[in-house]
Amino acid sequence: MSDCVAVVRGIPHIPSVTEVNVRSGPGTNFDVAFTVPVGMDSLRILDVTPDAEEKAKDGKIYQWFKLTFHGGAVGYIRDDLLDIVGDCTDQGYGVYNERTFVFTVTRAGADAPLPVPSRPVTNVFGLERVRRAAFAITHIFEGKGYPAYQNYDTGIVSYGRFQFTLSSGSLGTVIRRYLERSITPVADMLRNEYLPRILARDPALRDDLRLRDLLVTAAEEDVMRVVQNEVATEAYWDRMLSISAAPRGIQLPLSLALLFDIAINFGVMHGLITRAEAELNVPLRGRVGDTGISEQELISKVAEIRKLSHDRQAERDNLPGLKVRGDFWVNLIANDDWALNGDANGDILVKGRPVQVRSPAEF
């Protein structure tokens, strides 16, 4: 079965609509970047994201498809304007031999109520220890820590330990919360000169060197570091636990660390676990053990699928460095360190750097 692709369906019952808007982000509150004609097909899907404002129809939250268009442009179209065809399990959908109206099918984990777990994710290994270890591992792959800054991709401005982006609004969340607590001169300048533009996701900020310098300097403050970790915990760690881990009874430290890394890298609603479940021929979102497979078997398959995704992208885009992240998790699983204890000193090597996982610090 071929990879999943999208087709612009438009609004069939209104034939006068011959073009649809492509937006700069996952919501109608984002600018219209350009328009494309109804019928454009073979559009590669980069990501699928719930509506930024949680807008819904008939109780179903809209999903926004991040697509690559003919000529290389990238933008977002809502699921009620698209058909999909092919193997769409990576995106959280099914396998479709014919064009299928996206809005009529439910994405795994997007709208269905989560089953109530019979037991919470256990704290037997120390969940706070595992969170800190997971954060320490993932930030090595994401960049250069709290002051990390880049402006060369669709995020417009990406900043911090986990590359919070201007385009998604996560940078605005970090800055707003930081300004609620800091009274330093740097905070005052960000508040007076940039806060409205950051919250408006102004694309002109991409090349603003003063903003860059203020952000980098703000990262020297403990309050900024606390805020970055808070936002990452709430937006990624906590959601990973409730959406991916708890319903399935996943609780081993290595498993949780891997799922957090995937949530940061692919988004919380990534679909890799449901694809693994499909390949293992077990019920979607079933509890490990009850489904006939162990947690280790499920997570090993997730890591394998994730590695293949990185490997394909590395080959396609001639970016061999992308393979390192997938290889790391596959190798960690091969070492059977499910408790995430590390070596004799409590360290594991991430891109050649020792990371303390047995007694990890918060910062």
Short mmCIF file of C-alpha atoms in Angstrom, two decimals:
data_model
loop_
_atom_site.label_atom_id
_atom_site.label_comp_id
_atom_site.label_asym_id
_atom_site.label_seq_id
_atom_site.Cartn_x
_atom_site.Cartn_y
_atom_site.Cartn_z
CA MET A 1 0.00 0.00 0.00
CA SER A 2 1.34 3.43 -0.93
CA ASP A 3 2.05 6.17 1.60
CA CYS A 4 -0.84 8.36 2.68
CA VAL A 5 -1.45 11.45 0.54
CA ALA A 6 -4.09 14.18 0.65
CA VAL A 7 -6.38 15.52 -2.06
CA VAL A 8 -8.11 18.91 -1.91
CA ARG A 9 -11.83 18.06 -2.13
CA GLY A 10 -13.21 21.52 -1.48
CA ILE A 11 -16.94 21.68 -0.78
CA PRO A 12 -18.62 19.36 -3.31
CA HIS A 13 -22.15 20.62 -2.67
CA ILE A 14 -21.00 24.18 -3.41
CA PRO A 15 -19.37 23.82 -6.86
CA SER A 16 -18.72 27.55 -7.08
CA VAL A 17 -15.91 27.02 -4.53
CA THR A 18 -12.94 26.30 -6.80
CA GLU A 19 -10.11 27.22 -4.42
CA VAL A 20 -9.44 26.70 -0.71
CA ASN A 21 -7.32 28.68 1.71
CA VAL A 22 -3.99 27.36 2.92
CA ARG A 23 -3.12 28.80 6.32
CA SER A 24 0.16 29.37 8.11
CA GLY A 25 -0.90 27.33 11.15
CA PRO A 26 -3.54 24.90 12.43
CA GLY A 27 -6.51 27.22 12.82
CA THR A 28 -8.60 29.91 11.17
CA ASN A 29 -6.90 32.38 13.50
CA PHE A 30 -3.74 31.95 11.40
CA ASP A 31 -3.10 34.02 8.27
CA VAL A 32 -4.02 32.75 4.82
CA ALA A 33 -0.66 32.00 3.22
CA PHE A 34 -1.99 31.21 -0.28
CA THR A 35 -4.82 29.37 -2.03
CA VAL A 36 -4.84 26.13 -4.02
CA PRO A 37 -7.35 24.75 -6.53
CA VAL A 38 -9.89 22.09 -5.67
CA GLY A 39 -8.68 18.77 -7.02
CA MET A 40 -4.99 19.24 -6.29
CA ASP A 41 -3.76 15.80 -5.33
CA SER A 42 -0.74 13.74 -4.23
CA LEU A 43 0.01 16.15 -1.37
CA ARG A 44 2.56 14.80 1.12
CA ILE A 45 1.37 14.93 4.74
CA LEU A 46 3.95 16.32 7.20
CA ASP A 47 1.79 16.40 10.33
CA VAL A 48 -1.79 16.39 11.61
CA THR A 49 -2.71 18.75 14.46
CA PRO A 50 -5.96 19.42 16.36
CA ASP A 51 -7.48 22.84 15.81
CA ALA A 52 -5.52 25.46 17.78
CA GLU A 53 -8.76 26.93 19.18
CA GLU A 54 -10.41 23.50 19.63
CA LYS A 55 -13.11 24.41 17.12
CA ALA A 56 -15.43 21.51 16.41
CA LYS A 57 -18.42 20.41 14.37
CA ASP A 58 -20.98 17.92 15.71
CA GLY A 59 -18.73 17.37 18.73
CA LYS A 60 -15.71 16.45 16.56
CA ILE A 61 -12.62 18.65 16.82
CA TYR A 62 -11.27 19.73 13.45
CA GLN A 63 -7.86 18.34 12.48
CA TRP A 64 -5.44 20.42 10.41
CA PHE A 65 -3.15 18.75 7.88
CA LYS A 66 0.30 20.24 7.39
CA LEU A 67 1.01 19.58 3.71
CA THR A 68 3.76 20.01 1.15
CA PHE A 69 2.27 21.51 -2.01
CA HIS A 70 3.46 21.33 -5.58
CA GLY A 71 6.52 23.53 -5.86
CA GLY A 72 7.57 22.92 -2.24
CA ALA A 73 5.40 25.38 -0.31
CA VAL A 74 4.13 24.22 3.10
CA GLY A 75 0.83 25.10 4.79
CA TYR A 76 -2.26 23.85 6.62
CA ILE A 77 -5.71 22.78 5.36
CA ARG A 78 -8.56 21.64 7.62
CA ASP A 79 -9.82 18.07 7.44
CA ASP A 80 -13.31 19.01 6.21
CA LEU A 81 -11.72 20.15 2.94
CA LEU A 82 -9.61 17.06 2.26
CA ASP A 83 -9.72 13.46 1.13
CA ILE A 84 -6.95 10.99 1.97
CA VAL A 85 -5.87 7.76 0.30
CA GLY A 86 -3.21 5.13 1.05
CA ASP A 87 -1.72 3.79 4.28
CA CYS A 88 -2.58 6.58 6.72
CA THR A 89 -1.77 4.74 9.96
CA ASP A 90 1.25 7.00 10.58
CA GLN A 91 -1.20 9.90 10.80
CA GLY A 92 -3.56 8.06 13.17
CA TYR A 93 -6.09 7.00 10.53
CA GLY A 94 -6.61 3.73 8.66
CA VAL A 95 -5.67 2.24 5.31
CA TYR A 96 -7.81 3.49 2.41
CA ASN A 97 -7.82 2.00 -1.10
CA GLU A 98 -10.02 4.82 -2.36
CA ARG A 99 -10.24 8.53 -1.63
CA THR A 100 -11.91 9.01 1.74
CA PHE A 101 -13.36 12.22 3.16
CA VAL A 102 -11.18 12.83 6.22
CA PHE A 103 -13.83 14.45 8.36
CA THR A 104 -16.00 11.31 8.21
CA VAL A 105 -13.33 9.14 9.86
CA THR A 106 -11.99 9.50 13.38
CA ARG A 107 -8.31 9.92 14.03
CA ALA A 108 -6.95 7.63 16.74
CA GLY A 109 -6.92 9.54 20.02
CA ALA A 110 -8.27 12.74 18.52
CA ASP A 111 -11.86 12.74 19.69
CA ALA A 112 -12.81 9.44 21.26
CA PRO A 113 -13.02 9.65 25.04
CA LEU A 114 -10.05 8.06 26.73
CA PRO A 115 -10.75 4.83 28.54
CA VAL A 116 -10.41 5.13 32.28
CA PRO A 117 -7.30 3.19 33.26
CA SER A 118 -7.79 0.54 35.92
CA ARG A 119 -4.65 1.77 37.57
CA PRO A 120 -2.63 4.98 37.12
CA VAL A 121 0.86 5.10 35.71
CA THR A 122 2.86 3.82 38.62
CA ASN A 123 5.35 5.83 40.59
CA VAL A 124 7.32 2.73 41.59
CA PHE A 125 10.32 3.96 39.60
CA GLY A 126 9.83 7.58 40.69
CA LEU A 127 7.86 9.36 37.97
CA GLU A 128 9.52 12.72 38.67
CA ARG A 129 12.93 11.08 38.24
CA VAL A 130 11.81 9.61 34.93
CA ARG A 131 10.43 12.97 33.73
CA ARG A 132 13.69 14.74 34.51
CA ALA A 133 15.68 12.01 32.79
CA ALA A 134 13.42 12.13 29.74
CA PHE A 135 13.76 15.92 29.54
CA ALA A 136 17.54 15.65 29.82
CA ILE A 137 17.71 13.13 26.98
CA THR A 138 15.34 14.90 24.61
CA HIS A 139 16.87 18.35 25.00
CA ILE A 140 20.18 16.97 23.66
CA PHE A 141 18.41 16.12 20.42
CA GLU A 142 16.45 19.37 20.30
CA GLY A 143 19.29 21.87 20.49
CA LYS A 144 21.55 23.74 22.86
CA GLY A 145 19.40 24.03 25.96
CA TYR A 146 17.38 26.88 27.41
CA PRO A 147 18.88 29.71 25.28
CA ALA A 148 18.70 27.75 22.00
CA TYR A 149 17.37 29.90 19.17
CA GLN A 150 16.81 29.30 15.46
CA ASN A 151 14.71 30.96 12.77
CA TYR A 152 15.18 28.90 9.62
CA ASP A 153 12.07 26.70 9.45
CA THR A 154 8.28 26.92 9.48
CA GLY A 155 8.25 27.61 13.23
CA ILE A 156 9.37 31.18 12.30
CA VAL A 157 11.20 31.50 15.65
CA SER A 158 12.04 28.42 17.71
CA TYR A 159 13.38 28.94 21.21
CA GLY A 160 14.37 27.14 24.33
CA ARG A 161 15.13 23.71 25.67
CA PHE A 162 12.37 22.12 23.56
CA GLN A 163 12.22 24.61 20.70
CA PHE A 164 8.92 26.32 21.45
CA THR A 165 7.76 27.95 18.22
CA LEU A 166 6.21 31.28 17.37
CA SER A 167 3.99 29.76 14.69
CA SER A 168 2.36 27.22 17.02
CA GLY A 169 1.80 29.70 19.84
CA SER A 170 3.91 27.74 22.32
CA LEU A 171 6.55 30.48 22.37
CA GLY A 172 3.82 32.94 23.29
CA THR A 173 2.78 30.71 26.17
CA VAL A 174 6.35 30.56 27.48
CA ILE A 175 6.93 34.31 27.17
CA ARG A 176 3.59 35.29 28.70
CA ARG A 177 4.17 33.06 31.71
CA TYR A 178 7.77 34.29 32.09
CA LEU A 179 6.61 37.92 32.06
CA GLU A 180 4.05 37.21 34.76
CA ARG A 181 6.91 36.37 37.13
CA SER A 182 9.98 38.34 36.05
CA ILE A 183 10.65 42.03 36.70
CA THR A 184 14.16 42.18 35.22
CA PRO A 185 15.10 44.79 32.59
CA VAL A 186 15.10 42.05 29.96
CA ALA A 187 11.56 41.10 30.92
CA ASP A 188 10.48 44.73 30.78
CA MET A 189 11.87 45.12 27.25
CA LEU A 190 10.15 41.94 26.06
CA ARG A 191 6.91 43.03 27.68
CA ASN A 192 6.92 46.57 26.28
CA GLU A 193 8.41 45.94 22.85
CA TYR A 194 7.48 42.43 21.79
CA LEU A 195 4.70 40.72 23.75
CA PRO A 196 1.78 41.76 21.49
CA ARG A 197 3.70 40.76 18.36
CA ILE A 198 4.71 37.41 19.87
CA LEU A 199 1.12 36.64 20.86
CA ALA A 200 0.01 37.65 17.34
CA ARG A 201 2.66 35.28 15.90
CA ASP A 202 4.05 38.08 13.74
CA PRO A 203 6.13 36.44 10.96
CA ALA A 204 8.27 39.59 10.68
CA LEU A 205 9.89 38.57 13.98
CA ARG A 206 11.87 35.89 12.15
CA ASP A 207 14.70 38.30 11.39
CA ASP A 208 14.49 40.48 14.50
CA LEU A 209 17.96 40.30 16.03
CA ARG A 210 16.99 42.31 19.10
CA LEU A 211 14.30 39.79 19.96
CA ARG A 212 16.84 37.00 19.51
CA ASP A 213 19.28 38.67 21.89
CA LEU A 214 16.60 39.31 24.52
CA LEU A 215 15.42 35.70 24.41
CA VAL A 216 18.93 34.34 24.74
CA THR A 217 19.61 36.64 27.68
CA ALA A 218 16.31 35.78 29.38
CA ALA A 219 17.38 32.12 29.46
CA GLU A 220 20.00 33.05 32.05
CA GLU A 221 17.18 33.60 34.56
CA ASP A 222 15.99 30.68 36.67
CA VAL A 223 12.39 31.79 36.18
CA MET A 224 12.69 31.30 32.41
CA ARG A 225 14.10 27.81 32.92
CA VAL A 226 11.31 26.94 35.32
CA VAL A 227 8.70 28.20 32.86
CA GLN A 228 10.16 26.26 29.93
CA ASN A 229 10.02 23.04 31.94
CA GLU A 230 6.50 23.81 33.17
CA VAL A 231 5.16 24.36 29.67
CA ALA A 232 6.89 21.23 28.35
CA THR A 233 5.48 19.24 31.25
CA GLU A 234 1.92 20.43 30.74
CA ALA A 235 1.85 20.45 26.92
CA TYR A 236 3.85 17.29 26.23
CA TRP A 237 4.69 15.13 29.27
CA ASP A 238 1.28 15.25 30.98
CA ARG A 239 -0.59 14.85 27.70
CA MET A 240 1.65 11.94 26.70
CA LEU A 241 0.82 10.22 29.98
CA SER A 242 -2.93 10.73 29.66
CA ILE A 243 -3.28 10.10 25.92
CA SER A 244 -0.63 7.47 25.16
CA ALA A 245 0.62 5.80 28.35
CA ALA A 246 -2.17 5.52 30.92
CA PRO A 247 -4.88 4.01 28.67
CA ARG A 248 -2.45 1.26 27.63
CA GLY A 249 -0.92 0.70 31.08
CA ILE A 250 2.52 1.76 29.83
CA GLN A 251 4.73 2.61 32.80
CA LEU A 252 8.34 1.50 32.36
CA PRO A 253 10.78 4.43 32.55
CA LEU A 254 12.38 3.76 29.16
CA SER A 255 8.93 3.55 27.56
CA LEU A 256 7.82 6.88 29.03
CA ALA A 257 11.05 8.61 28.05
CA LEU A 258 10.73 7.37 24.47
CA LEU A 259 7.09 8.45 24.22
CA PHE A 260 7.97 11.92 25.52
CA ASP A 261 10.75 12.22 22.95
CA ILE A 262 8.32 11.21 20.20
CA ALA A 263 5.73 13.72 21.46
CA ILE A 264 8.29 16.53 21.23
CA ASN A 265 9.61 15.35 17.85
CA PHE A 266 6.34 14.37 16.11
CA GLY A 267 3.61 15.96 18.23
CA VAL A 268 1.50 14.36 20.94
CA MET A 269 -1.03 12.99 18.42
CA HIS A 270 1.65 11.25 16.36
CA GLY A 271 0.00 7.90 15.54
CA LEU A 272 3.15 5.78 15.90
CA ILE A 273 1.73 3.66 18.72
CA THR A 274 -1.47 2.87 16.85
CA ARG A 275 0.59 1.90 13.82
CA ALA A 276 2.67 -0.42 16.02
CA GLU A 277 -0.51 -1.94 17.43
CA ALA A 278 -1.83 -2.49 13.90
CA GLU A 279 1.41 -4.16 12.79
CA LEU A 280 1.34 -6.38 15.89
CA ASN A 281 -2.32 -7.20 15.17
CA VAL A 282 -3.54 -6.21 18.64
CA PRO A 283 -6.51 -3.98 19.60
CA LEU A 284 -5.86 -0.26 19.28
CA ARG A 285 -5.32 1.42 22.65
CA GLY A 286 -5.59 -1.92 24.42
CA ARG A 287 -3.81 -2.45 27.74
CA VAL A 288 -0.50 -4.23 27.45
CA GLY A 289 -0.75 -7.71 28.87
CA ASP A 290 -4.46 -7.87 28.16
CA THR A 291 -3.74 -7.61 24.42
CA GLY A 292 -1.42 -10.62 24.43
CA ILE A 293 1.81 -8.65 24.10
CA SER A 294 4.08 -7.13 26.70
CA GLU A 295 4.89 -3.46 27.14
CA GLN A 296 8.42 -4.20 25.97
CA GLU A 297 7.14 -5.75 22.73
CA LEU A 298 4.88 -2.79 21.97
CA ILE A 299 7.50 -0.15 22.73
CA SER A 300 10.17 -2.03 20.77
CA LYS A 301 7.88 -1.97 17.73
CA VAL A 302 7.20 1.76 18.24
CA ALA A 303 10.95 2.46 18.36
CA GLU A 304 11.47 0.39 15.21
CA ILE A 305 8.78 2.27 13.28
CA ARG A 306 10.11 5.61 14.51
CA LYS A 307 13.64 4.66 13.40
CA LEU A 308 12.39 3.73 9.93
CA SER A 309 10.65 7.10 9.68
CA HIS A 310 13.88 8.93 10.50
CA ASP A 311 15.87 6.74 8.13
CA ARG A 312 13.48 7.42 5.23
CA GLN A 313 13.58 11.16 5.84
CA ALA A 314 17.37 11.09 6.13
CA GLU A 315 17.65 9.40 2.74
CA ARG A 316 15.03 11.58 1.10
CA ASP A 317 16.41 14.90 2.32
CA ASN A 318 20.09 13.89 2.44
CA LEU A 319 20.24 14.55 6.18
CA PRO A 320 22.14 11.58 7.65
CA GLY A 321 22.19 13.18 11.09
CA LEU A 322 18.47 12.42 11.46
CA LYS A 323 19.26 8.72 11.87
CA VAL A 324 21.00 9.28 15.19
CA ARG A 325 17.82 9.89 17.16
CA GLY A 326 16.05 6.75 16.02
CA ASP A 327 19.19 4.65 16.45
CA PHE A 328 19.63 5.89 20.03
CA TRP A 329 16.29 4.51 21.24
CA VAL A 330 16.61 1.22 19.38
CA ASN A 331 20.06 0.71 20.91
CA LEU A 332 18.83 1.63 24.41
CA ILE A 333 16.11 -0.99 24.10
CA ALA A 334 18.66 -3.53 22.86
CA ASN A 335 20.63 -2.85 26.05
CA ASP A 336 17.50 -3.85 28.03
CA ASP A 337 17.70 -0.78 30.30
CA TRP A 338 13.93 -0.54 30.82
CA ALA A 339 14.38 0.99 34.28
CA LEU A 340 16.53 3.73 32.72
CA ASN A 341 19.32 3.30 35.24
CA GLY A 342 22.25 3.98 32.94
CA ASP A 343 25.77 2.73 33.54
CA ALA A 344 27.59 2.27 36.86
CA ASN A 345 27.54 6.05 37.31
CA GLY A 346 23.90 6.43 36.32
CA ASP A 347 24.80 7.94 32.93
CA ILE A 348 23.80 7.13 29.39
CA LEU A 349 25.48 8.55 26.29
CA VAL A 350 23.32 10.78 24.12
CA LYS A 351 25.09 11.97 20.97
CA GLY A 352 28.37 11.29 22.74
CA ARG A 353 27.43 13.28 25.85
CA PRO A 354 26.91 11.65 29.27
CA VAL A 355 23.41 12.31 30.63
CA GLN A 356 22.61 11.49 34.25
CA VAL A 357 19.39 9.47 34.40
CA ARG A 358 19.52 7.82 37.82
CA SER A 359 19.62 11.10 39.78
CA PRO A 360 18.86 13.76 37.17
CA ALA A 361 18.80 17.45 38.08
CA GLU A 362 15.87 19.66 37.12
CA PHE A 363 17.99 22.19 35.21
#
